[in-house]
Amino acid sequence: MAWIIVASADHVAGGVAGGFVQACHGKDAPLRRIQPGETVITYSSSAIFGQAVPLKAFTAIGTLLEKPPYRVEMMEGFHPSRRDVEWHASQPAPIRPLLDRLELTRGKQNWGYAFRFGILRITEEDEATIASAMNAGTTPLSSEPKETLQLPLFGI
């Protein structure tokens, strides 16, 4: 089973660097739907949160770990929920070449509509297609600072 979580690439890079994922502006319930051992793939329609810098690519892939959702204080009054993820070595993959290959988007003129809720479950076939496009394996990212591995790939 695999899940797509929608977030800007700069937010994804922060999650990759910290070994976590957030969803739906820090809500707890969406993260509880994902079970330990399931695949998490991030999709970034933009490179930078709040800016019109289009990206439209799958940006990270990993495996959800056992720890249940937990809250952190990012700033006063904002305590988002997170889940720990073992991120895997991969490269961002643009979605456009995959549109006709993914069950999620195949034959849909308004394919972006599927991403509107910020989290969605996908088929094993779509998971495999995306992972292949990302050159992803099951190898965890190295012990190097992860932000240095990811940010240039996102063009930021």
JSON list of C-alpha atoms in Angstrom, two decimals:
[
{"chain": "A", "resi": 1, "resn": "MET", "atom": "CA", "xyz": [0.00, 0.00, 0.00]},
{"chain": "A", "resi": 2, "resn": "ALA", "atom": "CA", "xyz": [1.26, 3.47, -0.81]},
{"chain": "A", "resi": 3, "resn": "TRP", "atom": "CA", "xyz": [0.18, 7.01, -0.16]},
{"chain": "A", "resi": 4, "resn": "ILE", "atom": "CA", "xyz": [0.85, 10.34, -1.83]},
{"chain": "A", "resi": 5, "resn": "ILE", "atom": "CA", "xyz": [1.19, 13.38, 0.38]},
{"chain": "A", "resi": 6, "resn": "VAL", "atom": "CA", "xyz": [1.05, 16.78, -1.31]},
{"chain": "A", "resi": 7, "resn": "ALA", "atom": "CA", "xyz": [3.50, 19.46, -0.13]},
{"chain": "A", "resi": 8, "resn": "SER", "atom": "CA", "xyz": [5.74, 22.10, -1.67]},
{"chain": "A", "resi": 9, "resn": "ALA", "atom": "CA", "xyz": [9.27, 20.91, -2.41]},
{"chain": "A", "resi": 10, "resn": "ASP", "atom": "CA", "xyz": [10.83, 23.19, 0.20]},
{"chain": "A", "resi": 11, "resn": "HIS", "atom": "CA", "xyz": [8.57, 21.66, 2.87]},
{"chain": "A", "resi": 12, "resn": "VAL", "atom": "CA", "xyz": [9.39, 18.18, 1.58]},
{"chain": "A", "resi": 13, "resn": "ALA", "atom": "CA", "xyz": [13.11, 18.97, 1.81]},
{"chain": "A", "resi": 14, "resn": "GLY", "atom": "CA", "xyz": [12.64, 19.95, 5.46]},
{"chain": "A", "resi": 15, "resn": "GLY", "atom": "CA", "xyz": [10.85, 16.67, 6.14]},
{"chain": "A", "resi": 16, "resn": "VAL", "atom": "CA", "xyz": [13.53, 14.65, 4.37]},
{"chain": "A", "resi": 17, "resn": "ALA", "atom": "CA", "xyz": [16.23, 16.46, 6.36]},
{"chain": "A", "resi": 18, "resn": "GLY", "atom": "CA", "xyz": [14.37, 15.78, 9.61]},
{"chain": "A", "resi": 19, "resn": "GLY", "atom": "CA", "xyz": [13.20, 12.24, 8.83]},
{"chain": "A", "resi": 20, "resn": "PHE", "atom": "CA", "xyz": [9.48, 13.05, 9.02]},
{"chain": "A", "resi": 21, "resn": "VAL", "atom": "CA", "xyz": [6.39, 13.89, 7.01]},
{"chain": "A", "resi": 22, "resn": "GLN", "atom": "CA", "xyz": [3.49, 16.26, 7.70]},
{"chain": "A", "resi": 23, "resn": "ALA", "atom": "CA", "xyz": [0.19, 16.30, 5.84]},
{"chain": "A", "resi": 24, "resn": "CYS", "atom": "CA", "xyz": [-2.76, 18.61, 5.36]},
{"chain": "A", "resi": 25, "resn": "HIS", "atom": "CA", "xyz": [-1.29, 21.59, 7.23]},
{"chain": "A", "resi": 26, "resn": "GLY", "atom": "CA", "xyz": [-0.25, 19.45, 10.19]},
{"chain": "A", "resi": 27, "resn": "LYS", "atom": "CA", "xyz": [-3.50, 17.59, 10.80]},
{"chain": "A", "resi": 28, "resn": "ASP", "atom": "CA", "xyz": [-3.28, 14.37, 12.80]},
{"chain": "A", "resi": 29, "resn": "ALA", "atom": "CA", "xyz": [-6.09, 12.27, 11.28]},
{"chain": "A", "resi": 30, "resn": "PRO", "atom": "CA", "xyz": [-4.67, 11.93, 7.74]},
{"chain": "A", "resi": 31, "resn": "LEU", "atom": "CA", "xyz": [-1.36, 10.65, 9.11]},
{"chain": "A", "resi": 32, "resn": "ARG", "atom": "CA", "xyz": [-3.16, 8.03, 11.21]},
{"chain": "A", "resi": 33, "resn": "ARG", "atom": "CA", "xyz": [-4.54, 6.44, 8.03]},
{"chain": "A", "resi": 34, "resn": "ILE", "atom": "CA", "xyz": [-1.03, 5.41, 6.97]},
{"chain": "A", "resi": 35, "resn": "GLN", "atom": "CA", "xyz": [0.24, 2.19, 8.55]},
{"chain": "A", "resi": 36, "resn": "PRO", "atom": "CA", "xyz": [3.86, 1.49, 9.54]},
{"chain": "A", "resi": 37, "resn": "GLY", "atom": "CA", "xyz": [5.73, -0.12, 6.65]},
{"chain": "A", "resi": 38, "resn": "GLU", "atom": "CA", "xyz": [3.61, 1.56, 3.98]},
{"chain": "A", "resi": 39, "resn": "THR", "atom": "CA", "xyz": [5.21, 3.70, 1.30]},
{"chain": "A", "resi": 40, "resn": "VAL", "atom": "CA", "xyz": [4.93, 7.48, 1.41]},
{"chain": "A", "resi": 41, "resn": "ILE", "atom": "CA", "xyz": [5.54, 9.45, -1.79]},
{"chain": "A", "resi": 42, "resn": "THR", "atom": "CA", "xyz": [5.48, 13.23, -1.82]},
{"chain": "A", "resi": 43, "resn": "TYR", "atom": "CA", "xyz": [4.09, 15.21, -4.74]},
{"chain": "A", "resi": 44, "resn": "SER", "atom": "CA", "xyz": [5.02, 18.87, -5.08]},
{"chain": "A", "resi": 45, "resn": "SER", "atom": "CA", "xyz": [3.02, 21.05, -7.42]},
{"chain": "A", "resi": 46, "resn": "SER", "atom": "CA", "xyz": [5.27, 23.98, -6.43]},
{"chain": "A", "resi": 47, "resn": "ALA", "atom": "CA", "xyz": [8.90, 24.36, -5.45]},
{"chain": "A", "resi": 48, "resn": "ILE", "atom": "CA", "xyz": [8.34, 26.94, -2.72]},
{"chain": "A", "resi": 49, "resn": "PHE", "atom": "CA", "xyz": [5.32, 27.22, -0.42]},
{"chain": "A", "resi": 50, "resn": "GLY", "atom": "CA", "xyz": [3.17, 30.25, -1.21]},
{"chain": "A", "resi": 51, "resn": "GLN", "atom": "CA", "xyz": [5.03, 31.16, -4.38]},
{"chain": "A", "resi": 52, "resn": "ALA", "atom": "CA", "xyz": [4.08, 30.54, -7.98]},
{"chain": "A", "resi": 53, "resn": "VAL", "atom": "CA", "xyz": [7.13, 28.43, -8.76]},
{"chain": "A", "resi": 54, "resn": "PRO", "atom": "CA", "xyz": [5.63, 25.38, -10.48]},
{"chain": "A", "resi": 55, "resn": "LEU", "atom": "CA", "xyz": [7.32, 22.01, -10.13]},
{"chain": "A", "resi": 56, "resn": "LYS", "atom": "CA", "xyz": [4.67, 19.28, -10.62]},
{"chain": "A", "resi": 57, "resn": "ALA", "atom": "CA", "xyz": [6.90, 16.38, -9.60]},
{"chain": "A", "resi": 58, "resn": "PHE", "atom": "CA", "xyz": [7.16, 13.50, -7.19]},
{"chain": "A", "resi": 59, "resn": "THR", "atom": "CA", "xyz": [9.87, 14.68, -4.83]},
{"chain": "A", "resi": 60, "resn": "ALA", "atom": "CA", "xyz": [10.59, 12.05, -2.15]},
{"chain": "A", "resi": 61, "resn": "ILE", "atom": "CA", "xyz": [9.79, 8.44, -1.32]},
{"chain": "A", "resi": 62, "resn": "GLY", "atom": "CA", "xyz": [10.16, 6.49, 1.87]},
{"chain": "A", "resi": 63, "resn": "THR", "atom": "CA", "xyz": [8.72, 4.00, 4.33]},
{"chain": "A", "resi": 64, "resn": "LEU", "atom": "CA", "xyz": [6.59, 5.03, 7.29]},
{"chain": "A", "resi": 65, "resn": "LEU", "atom": "CA", "xyz": [8.10, 3.96, 10.62]},
{"chain": "A", "resi": 66, "resn": "GLU", "atom": "CA", "xyz": [6.36, 2.55, 13.72]},
{"chain": "A", "resi": 67, "resn": "LYS", "atom": "CA", "xyz": [6.14, 5.71, 15.84]},
{"chain": "A", "resi": 68, "resn": "PRO", "atom": "CA", "xyz": [2.57, 7.09, 15.97]},
{"chain": "A", "resi": 69, "resn": "PRO", "atom": "CA", "xyz": [1.85, 10.72, 15.04]},
{"chain": "A", "resi": 70, "resn": "TYR", "atom": "CA", "xyz": [3.39, 13.26, 17.40]},
{"chain": "A", "resi": 71, "resn": "ARG", "atom": "CA", "xyz": [3.10, 17.03, 17.72]},
{"chain": "A", "resi": 72, "resn": "VAL", "atom": "CA", "xyz": [5.91, 19.54, 17.51]},
{"chain": "A", "resi": 73, "resn": "GLU", "atom": "CA", "xyz": [5.96, 23.28, 18.06]},
{"chain": "A", "resi": 74, "resn": "MET", "atom": "CA", "xyz": [7.06, 24.93, 14.84]},
{"chain": "A", "resi": 75, "resn": "MET", "atom": "CA", "xyz": [6.07, 28.38, 16.02]},
{"chain": "A", "resi": 76, "resn": "GLU", "atom": "CA", "xyz": [3.85, 29.84, 18.67]},
{"chain": "A", "resi": 77, "resn": "GLY", "atom": "CA", "xyz": [0.32, 28.61, 18.09]},
{"chain": "A", "resi": 78, "resn": "PHE", "atom": "CA", "xyz": [1.26, 26.08, 15.40]},
{"chain": "A", "resi": 79, "resn": "HIS", "atom": "CA", "xyz": [1.80, 22.50, 16.59]},
{"chain": "A", "resi": 80, "resn": "PRO", "atom": "CA", "xyz": [1.57, 20.21, 13.55]},
{"chain": "A", "resi": 81, "resn": "SER", "atom": "CA", "xyz": [1.46, 16.42, 13.70]},
{"chain": "A", "resi": 82, "resn": "ARG", "atom": "CA", "xyz": [4.28, 14.45, 12.13]},
{"chain": "A", "resi": 83, "resn": "ARG", "atom": "CA", "xyz": [5.17, 10.83, 11.39]},
{"chain": "A", "resi": 84, "resn": "ASP", "atom": "CA", "xyz": [8.68, 9.48, 11.11]},
{"chain": "A", "resi": 85, "resn": "VAL", "atom": "CA", "xyz": [9.77, 8.21, 7.70]},
{"chain": "A", "resi": 86, "resn": "GLU", "atom": "CA", "xyz": [12.85, 6.39, 6.49]},
{"chain": "A", "resi": 87, "resn": "TRP", "atom": "CA", "xyz": [13.42, 8.30, 3.27]},
{"chain": "A", "resi": 88, "resn": "HIS", "atom": "CA", "xyz": [15.02, 6.42, 0.39]},
{"chain": "A", "resi": 89, "resn": "ALA", "atom": "CA", "xyz": [17.59, 7.57, -2.13]},
{"chain": "A", "resi": 90, "resn": "SER", "atom": "CA", "xyz": [15.70, 8.87, -5.16]},
{"chain": "A", "resi": 91, "resn": "GLN", "atom": "CA", "xyz": [15.45, 11.66, -7.70]},
{"chain": "A", "resi": 92, "resn": "PRO", "atom": "CA", "xyz": [12.47, 13.93, -8.33]},
{"chain": "A", "resi": 93, "resn": "ALA", "atom": "CA", "xyz": [10.29, 12.73, -11.20]},
{"chain": "A", "resi": 94, "resn": "PRO", "atom": "CA", "xyz": [8.07, 15.08, -13.22]},
{"chain": "A", "resi": 95, "resn": "ILE", "atom": "CA", "xyz": [4.47, 13.88, -13.35]},
{"chain": "A", "resi": 96, "resn": "ARG", "atom": "CA", "xyz": [3.71, 14.86, -16.97]},
{"chain": "A", "resi": 97, "resn": "PRO", "atom": "CA", "xyz": [5.51, 11.87, -18.58]},
{"chain": "A", "resi": 98, "resn": "LEU", "atom": "CA", "xyz": [3.61, 9.57, -16.19]},
{"chain": "A", "resi": 99, "resn": "LEU", "atom": "CA", "xyz": [0.07, 10.92, -16.70]},
{"chain": "A", "resi": 100, "resn": "ASP", "atom": "CA", "xyz": [-0.97, 8.21, -19.19]},
{"chain": "A", "resi": 101, "resn": "ARG", "atom": "CA", "xyz": [0.82, 5.47, -17.22]},
{"chain": "A", "resi": 102, "resn": "LEU", "atom": "CA", "xyz": [-0.76, 6.07, -13.79]},
{"chain": "A", "resi": 103, "resn": "GLU", "atom": "CA", "xyz": [-4.20, 4.70, -12.97]},
{"chain": "A", "resi": 104, "resn": "LEU", "atom": "CA", "xyz": [-4.61, 7.80, -10.80]},
{"chain": "A", "resi": 105, "resn": "THR", "atom": "CA", "xyz": [-4.37, 10.18, -13.77]},
{"chain": "A", "resi": 106, "resn": "ARG", "atom": "CA", "xyz": [-4.84, 8.12, -16.95]},
{"chain": "A", "resi": 107, "resn": "GLY", "atom": "CA", "xyz": [-7.43, 9.62, -19.29]},
{"chain": "A", "resi": 108, "resn": "LYS", "atom": "CA", "xyz": [-8.25, 12.50, -16.94]},
{"chain": "A", "resi": 109, "resn": "GLN", "atom": "CA", "xyz": [-8.10, 15.99, -18.36]},
{"chain": "A", "resi": 110, "resn": "ASN", "atom": "CA", "xyz": [-8.23, 17.51, -14.86]},
{"chain": "A", "resi": 111, "resn": "TRP", "atom": "CA", "xyz": [-5.70, 15.08, -13.36]},
{"chain": "A", "resi": 112, "resn": "GLY", "atom": "CA", "xyz": [-4.58, 17.57, -10.69]},
{"chain": "A", "resi": 113, "resn": "TYR", "atom": "CA", "xyz": [-7.99, 17.36, -9.05]},
{"chain": "A", "resi": 114, "resn": "ALA", "atom": "CA", "xyz": [-6.95, 14.06, -7.41]},
{"chain": "A", "resi": 115, "resn": "PHE", "atom": "CA", "xyz": [-4.40, 15.92, -5.27]},
{"chain": "A", "resi": 116, "resn": "ARG", "atom": "CA", "xyz": [-6.83, 18.47, -3.81]},
{"chain": "A", "resi": 117, "resn": "PHE", "atom": "CA", "xyz": [-7.22, 16.80, -0.39]},
{"chain": "A", "resi": 118, "resn": "GLY", "atom": "CA", "xyz": [-3.48, 16.66, 0.29]},
{"chain": "A", "resi": 119, "resn": "ILE", "atom": "CA", "xyz": [-3.28, 12.90, 0.86]},
{"chain": "A", "resi": 120, "resn": "LEU", "atom": "CA", "xyz": [-4.45, 9.95, -1.21]},
{"chain": "A", "resi": 121, "resn": "ARG", "atom": "CA", "xyz": [-3.96, 6.23, -1.46]},
{"chain": "A", "resi": 122, "resn": "ILE", "atom": "CA", "xyz": [-2.62, 4.80, -4.70]},
{"chain": "A", "resi": 123, "resn": "THR", "atom": "CA", "xyz": [-2.42, 1.35, -6.24]},
{"chain": "A", "resi": 124, "resn": "GLU", "atom": "CA", "xyz": [0.65, -0.87, -6.04]},
{"chain": "A", "resi": 125, "resn": "GLU", "atom": "CA", "xyz": [1.05, -0.48, -9.79]},
{"chain": "A", "resi": 126, "resn": "ASP", "atom": "CA", "xyz": [1.12, 3.31, -9.52]},
{"chain": "A", "resi": 127, "resn": "GLU", "atom": "CA", "xyz": [3.56, 3.03, -6.60]},
{"chain": "A", "resi": 128, "resn": "ALA", "atom": "CA", "xyz": [5.90, 0.91, -8.74]},
{"chain": "A", "resi": 129, "resn": "THR", "atom": "CA", "xyz": [5.63, 3.26, -11.73]},
{"chain": "A", "resi": 130, "resn": "ILE", "atom": "CA", "xyz": [6.42, 6.33, -9.62]},
{"chain": "A", "resi": 131, "resn": "ALA", "atom": "CA", "xyz": [9.26, 4.60, -7.74]},
{"chain": "A", "resi": 132, "resn": "SER", "atom": "CA", "xyz": [10.80, 3.53, -11.04]},
{"chain": "A", "resi": 133, "resn": "ALA", "atom": "CA", "xyz": [10.54, 7.06, -12.45]},
{"chain": "A", "resi": 134, "resn": "MET", "atom": "CA", "xyz": [12.25, 8.34, -9.28]},
{"chain": "A", "resi": 135, "resn": "ASN", "atom": "CA", "xyz": [15.04, 5.74, -9.59]},
{"chain": "A", "resi": 136, "resn": "ALA", "atom": "CA", "xyz": [14.10, 4.81, -6.05]},
{"chain": "A", "resi": 137, "resn": "GLY", "atom": "CA", "xyz": [15.21, 1.73, -4.24]},
{"chain": "A", "resi": 138, "resn": "THR", "atom": "CA", "xyz": [14.83, 0.70, -0.64]},
{"chain": "A", "resi": 139, "resn": "THR", "atom": "CA", "xyz": [18.23, 2.08, 0.34]},
{"chain": "A", "resi": 140, "resn": "PRO", "atom": "CA", "xyz": [17.90, 4.73, 3.06]},
{"chain": "A", "resi": 141, "resn": "LEU", "atom": "CA", "xyz": [19.49, 8.09, 2.40]},
{"chain": "A", "resi": 142, "resn": "SER", "atom": "CA", "xyz": [23.10, 8.27, 3.55]},
{"chain": "A", "resi": 143, "resn": "SER", "atom": "CA", "xyz": [24.16, 9.82, 6.83]},
{"chain": "A", "resi": 144, "resn": "GLU", "atom": "CA", "xyz": [25.18, 13.03, 5.02]},
{"chain": "A", "resi": 145, "resn": "PRO", "atom": "CA", "xyz": [23.07, 16.07, 5.89]},
{"chain": "A", "resi": 146, "resn": "LYS", "atom": "CA", "xyz": [19.93, 15.24, 3.96]},
{"chain": "A", "resi": 147, "resn": "GLU", "atom": "CA", "xyz": [19.06, 18.81, 2.99]},
{"chain": "A", "resi": 148, "resn": "THR", "atom": "CA", "xyz": [22.25, 18.98, 0.94]},
{"chain": "A", "resi": 149, "resn": "LEU", "atom": "CA", "xyz": [21.15, 15.86, -0.94]},
{"chain": "A", "resi": 150, "resn": "GLN", "atom": "CA", "xyz": [17.67, 17.08, -1.84]},
{"chain": "A", "resi": 151, "resn": "LEU", "atom": "CA", "xyz": [17.50, 20.85, -2.27]},
{"chain": "A", "resi": 152, "resn": "PRO", "atom": "CA", "xyz": [19.54, 21.09, -5.50]},
{"chain": "A", "resi": 153, "resn": "LEU", "atom": "CA", "xyz": [17.38, 18.36, -7.03]},
{"chain": "A", "resi": 154, "resn": "PHE", "atom": "CA", "xyz": [14.32, 20.54, -6.48]},
{"chain": "A", "resi": 155, "resn": "GLY", "atom": "CA", "xyz": [15.99, 23.53, -8.11]},
{"chain": "A", "resi": 156, "resn": "ILE", "atom": "CA", "xyz": [15.95, 25.54, -4.86]}
]
